[in-house]
GROMACS .gro file of C-alpha atoms in nm:
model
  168
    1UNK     CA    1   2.130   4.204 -16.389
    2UNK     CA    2   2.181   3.874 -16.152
    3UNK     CA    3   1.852   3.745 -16.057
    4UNK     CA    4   1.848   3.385 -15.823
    5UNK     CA    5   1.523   3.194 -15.949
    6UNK     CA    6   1.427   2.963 -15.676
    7UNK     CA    7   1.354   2.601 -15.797
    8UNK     CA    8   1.335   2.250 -15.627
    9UNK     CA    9   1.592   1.953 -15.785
   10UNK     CA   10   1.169   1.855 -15.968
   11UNK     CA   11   1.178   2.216 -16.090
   12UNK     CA   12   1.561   2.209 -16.209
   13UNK     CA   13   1.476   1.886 -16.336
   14UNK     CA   14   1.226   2.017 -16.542
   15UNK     CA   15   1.469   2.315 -16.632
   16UNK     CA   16   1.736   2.111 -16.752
   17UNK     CA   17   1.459   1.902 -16.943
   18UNK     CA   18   1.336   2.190 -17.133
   19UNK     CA   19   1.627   2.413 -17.135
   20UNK     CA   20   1.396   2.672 -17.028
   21UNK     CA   21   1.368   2.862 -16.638
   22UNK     CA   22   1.013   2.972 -16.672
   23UNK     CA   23   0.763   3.053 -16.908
   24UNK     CA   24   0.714   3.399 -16.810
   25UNK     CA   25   0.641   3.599 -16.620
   26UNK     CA   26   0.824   3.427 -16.301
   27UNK     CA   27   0.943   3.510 -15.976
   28UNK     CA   28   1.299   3.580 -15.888
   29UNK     CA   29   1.523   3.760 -15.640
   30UNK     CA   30   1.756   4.058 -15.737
   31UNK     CA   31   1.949   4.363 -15.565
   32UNK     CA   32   1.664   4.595 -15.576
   33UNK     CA   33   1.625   5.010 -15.446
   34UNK     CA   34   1.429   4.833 -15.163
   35UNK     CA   35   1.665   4.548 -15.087
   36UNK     CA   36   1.929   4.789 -15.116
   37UNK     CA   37   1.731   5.048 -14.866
   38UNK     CA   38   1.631   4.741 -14.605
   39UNK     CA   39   1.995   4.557 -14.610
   40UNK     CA   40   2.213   4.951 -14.572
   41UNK     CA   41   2.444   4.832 -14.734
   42UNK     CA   42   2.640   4.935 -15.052
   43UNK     CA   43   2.876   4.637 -15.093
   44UNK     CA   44   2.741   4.430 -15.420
   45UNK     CA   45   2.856   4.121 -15.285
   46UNK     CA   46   2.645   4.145 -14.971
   47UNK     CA   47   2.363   4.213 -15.139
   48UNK     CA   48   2.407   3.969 -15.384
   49UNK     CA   49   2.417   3.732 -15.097
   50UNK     CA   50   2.090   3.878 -14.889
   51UNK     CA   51   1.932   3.850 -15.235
   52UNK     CA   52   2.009   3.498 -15.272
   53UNK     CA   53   1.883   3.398 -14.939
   54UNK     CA   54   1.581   3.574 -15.028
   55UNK     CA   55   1.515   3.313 -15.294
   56UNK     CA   56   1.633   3.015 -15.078
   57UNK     CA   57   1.316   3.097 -14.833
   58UNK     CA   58   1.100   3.115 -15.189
   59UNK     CA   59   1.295   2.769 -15.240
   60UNK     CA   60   1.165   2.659 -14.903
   61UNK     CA   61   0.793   2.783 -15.001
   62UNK     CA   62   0.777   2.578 -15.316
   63UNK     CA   63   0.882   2.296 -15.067
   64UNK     CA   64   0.617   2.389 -14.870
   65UNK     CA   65   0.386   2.332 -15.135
   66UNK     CA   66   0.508   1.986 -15.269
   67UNK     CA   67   0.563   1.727 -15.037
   68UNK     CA   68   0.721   1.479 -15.280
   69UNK     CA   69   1.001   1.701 -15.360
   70UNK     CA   70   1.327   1.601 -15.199
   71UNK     CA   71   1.365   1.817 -14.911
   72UNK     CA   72   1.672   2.084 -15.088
   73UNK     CA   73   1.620   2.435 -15.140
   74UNK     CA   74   1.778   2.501 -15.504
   75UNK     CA   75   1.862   2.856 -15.624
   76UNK     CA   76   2.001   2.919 -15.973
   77UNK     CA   77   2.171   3.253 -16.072
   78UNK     CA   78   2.162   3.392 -16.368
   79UNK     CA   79   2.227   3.708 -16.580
   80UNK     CA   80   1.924   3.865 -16.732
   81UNK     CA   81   1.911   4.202 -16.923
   82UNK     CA   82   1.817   4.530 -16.725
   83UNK     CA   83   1.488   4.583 -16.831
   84UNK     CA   84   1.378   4.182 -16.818
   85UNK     CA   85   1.308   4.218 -16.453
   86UNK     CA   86   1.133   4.409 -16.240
   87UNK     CA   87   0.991   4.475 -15.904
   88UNK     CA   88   0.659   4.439 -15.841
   89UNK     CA   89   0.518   4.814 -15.827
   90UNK     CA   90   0.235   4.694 -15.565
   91UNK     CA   91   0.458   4.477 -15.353
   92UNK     CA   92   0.775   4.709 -15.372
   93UNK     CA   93   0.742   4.803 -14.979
   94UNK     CA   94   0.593   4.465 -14.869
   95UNK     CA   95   0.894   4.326 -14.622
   96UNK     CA   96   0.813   3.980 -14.759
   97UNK     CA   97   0.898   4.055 -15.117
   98UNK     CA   98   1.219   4.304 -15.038
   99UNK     CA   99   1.422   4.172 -15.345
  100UNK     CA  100   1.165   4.000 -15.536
  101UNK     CA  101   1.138   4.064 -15.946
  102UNK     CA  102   0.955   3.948 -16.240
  103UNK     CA  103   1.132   3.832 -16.512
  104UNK     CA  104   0.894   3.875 -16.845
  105UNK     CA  105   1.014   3.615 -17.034
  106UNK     CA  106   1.164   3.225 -17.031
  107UNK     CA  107   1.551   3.250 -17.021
  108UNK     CA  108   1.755   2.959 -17.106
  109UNK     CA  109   1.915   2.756 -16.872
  110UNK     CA  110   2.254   2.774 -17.053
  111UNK     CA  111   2.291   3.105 -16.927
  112UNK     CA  112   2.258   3.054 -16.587
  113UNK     CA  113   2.593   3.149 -16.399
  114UNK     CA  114   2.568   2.873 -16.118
  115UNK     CA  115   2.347   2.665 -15.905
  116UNK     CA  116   2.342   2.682 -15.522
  117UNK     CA  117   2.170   2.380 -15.373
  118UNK     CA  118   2.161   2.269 -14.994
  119UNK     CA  119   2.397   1.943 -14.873
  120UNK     CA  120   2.213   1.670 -14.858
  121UNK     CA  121   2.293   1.680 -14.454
  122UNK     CA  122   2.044   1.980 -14.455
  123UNK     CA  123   1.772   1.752 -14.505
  124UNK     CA  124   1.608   1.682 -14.187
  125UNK     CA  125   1.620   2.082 -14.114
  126UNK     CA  126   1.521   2.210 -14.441
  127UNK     CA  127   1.191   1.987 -14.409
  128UNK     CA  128   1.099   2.061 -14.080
  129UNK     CA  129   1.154   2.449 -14.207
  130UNK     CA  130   0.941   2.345 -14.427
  131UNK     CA  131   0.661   2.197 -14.229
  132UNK     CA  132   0.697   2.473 -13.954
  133UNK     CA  133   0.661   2.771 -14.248
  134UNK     CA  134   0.247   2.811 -14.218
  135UNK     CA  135   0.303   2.860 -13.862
  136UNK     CA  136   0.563   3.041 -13.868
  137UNK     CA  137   0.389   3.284 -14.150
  138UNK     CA  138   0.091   3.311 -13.880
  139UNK     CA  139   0.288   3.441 -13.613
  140UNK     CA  140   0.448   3.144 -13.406
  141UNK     CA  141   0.797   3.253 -13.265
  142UNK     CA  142   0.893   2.879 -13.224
  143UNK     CA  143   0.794   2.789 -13.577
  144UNK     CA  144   0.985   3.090 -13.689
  145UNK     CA  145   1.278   2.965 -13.513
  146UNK     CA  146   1.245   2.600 -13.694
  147UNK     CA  147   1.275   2.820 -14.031
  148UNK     CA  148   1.580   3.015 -13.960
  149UNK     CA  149   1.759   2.689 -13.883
  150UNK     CA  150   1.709   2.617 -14.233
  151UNK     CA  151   1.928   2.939 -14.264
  152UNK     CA  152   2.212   2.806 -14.053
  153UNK     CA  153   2.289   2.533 -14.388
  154UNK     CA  154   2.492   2.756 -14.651
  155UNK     CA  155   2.353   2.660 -15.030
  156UNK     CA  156   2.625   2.494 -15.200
  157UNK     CA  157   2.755   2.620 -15.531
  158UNK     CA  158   2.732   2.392 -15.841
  159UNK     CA  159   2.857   2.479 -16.191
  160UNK     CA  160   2.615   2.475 -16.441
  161UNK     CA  161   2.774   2.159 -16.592
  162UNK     CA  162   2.738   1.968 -16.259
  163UNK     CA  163   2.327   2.003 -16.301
  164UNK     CA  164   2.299   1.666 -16.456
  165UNK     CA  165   2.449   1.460 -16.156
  166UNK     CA  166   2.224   1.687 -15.919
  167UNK     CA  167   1.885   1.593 -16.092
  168UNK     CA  168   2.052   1.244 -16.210
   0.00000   0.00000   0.00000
């Protein structure tokens, strides 16, 4: 199974430090039954794709949460086996968490397929998603706008060999 762990460059940092995404459990994003029910659709690489923007917005909440982090949303994908993740069996019809899985263990970084990670033009947009997301969570249509132009900035895809020069 292809689960996209959301990180910052700190938290792929750290990754690449310890070889290690996660100690276990930790969140990532997957083609789930209810990501499969919400998006209608039964072409894997559209999913694939709603399931990694899932886990850019978690990418934008852990930049939410740390200020000092350089305003990127990261994503890495990687292959897990079937039974190390799973949905959450009390958050399974939340909207919020359509897509979102445990994984039960640490997996190495080595066998992550790819990295996606915003341009560094995204920037200015990604923070002020950033800084607009309480509102936005609360109800604020214009806040809610600021977020989704974080959407408009595609993540870029890195090979896993090009991590170095992205945390250099």
């Amino acid at each position: 199974m292809r689960v996209y762990v959301p990180l910052t460059l700190p938290g792929l940092a750290e990754a690449y430090r310890t070889g290690q995404l996660g100690d276990g459990p930790f969140l990532a994003h997957a083609v789930t039954p209810a990501l499969r029910e919400w998006y209608l659709s039964d072409d894997i690489e559209e999913l694939e794709y709603a399931a990694l923007n899932r886990a850019a917005l978690a990418s934008l909440r852990l930049l939410a949460a740390d200020a000092g982090a350089p305003r990127r949303r990261v994503v890495v994908a990687v292959d897990v086996s079937d039974g190390a993740a799973r949905p959450d069996p009390d958050r399974g019809l939340d909207p919020a968490a359509l897509g979102e899985v445990r994984v039960a263990g640490s997996v190495r970084l080595a066998k992550a397929a790819a990295v996606h990670v915003d341009a560094a033009d995204a920037e200015a947009d990604v923070a002020a998603a950033a800084d607009a997301l309480p509102a936005a969570d609360g109800g604020d249509d214009e806040a809610q706008f600021v977020v989704d132009g974080a959407e408009d900035h595609e993540l870029l895809w890195y090979a896993t060999q090009e991590i170095p020069s992205l945390v250099g």
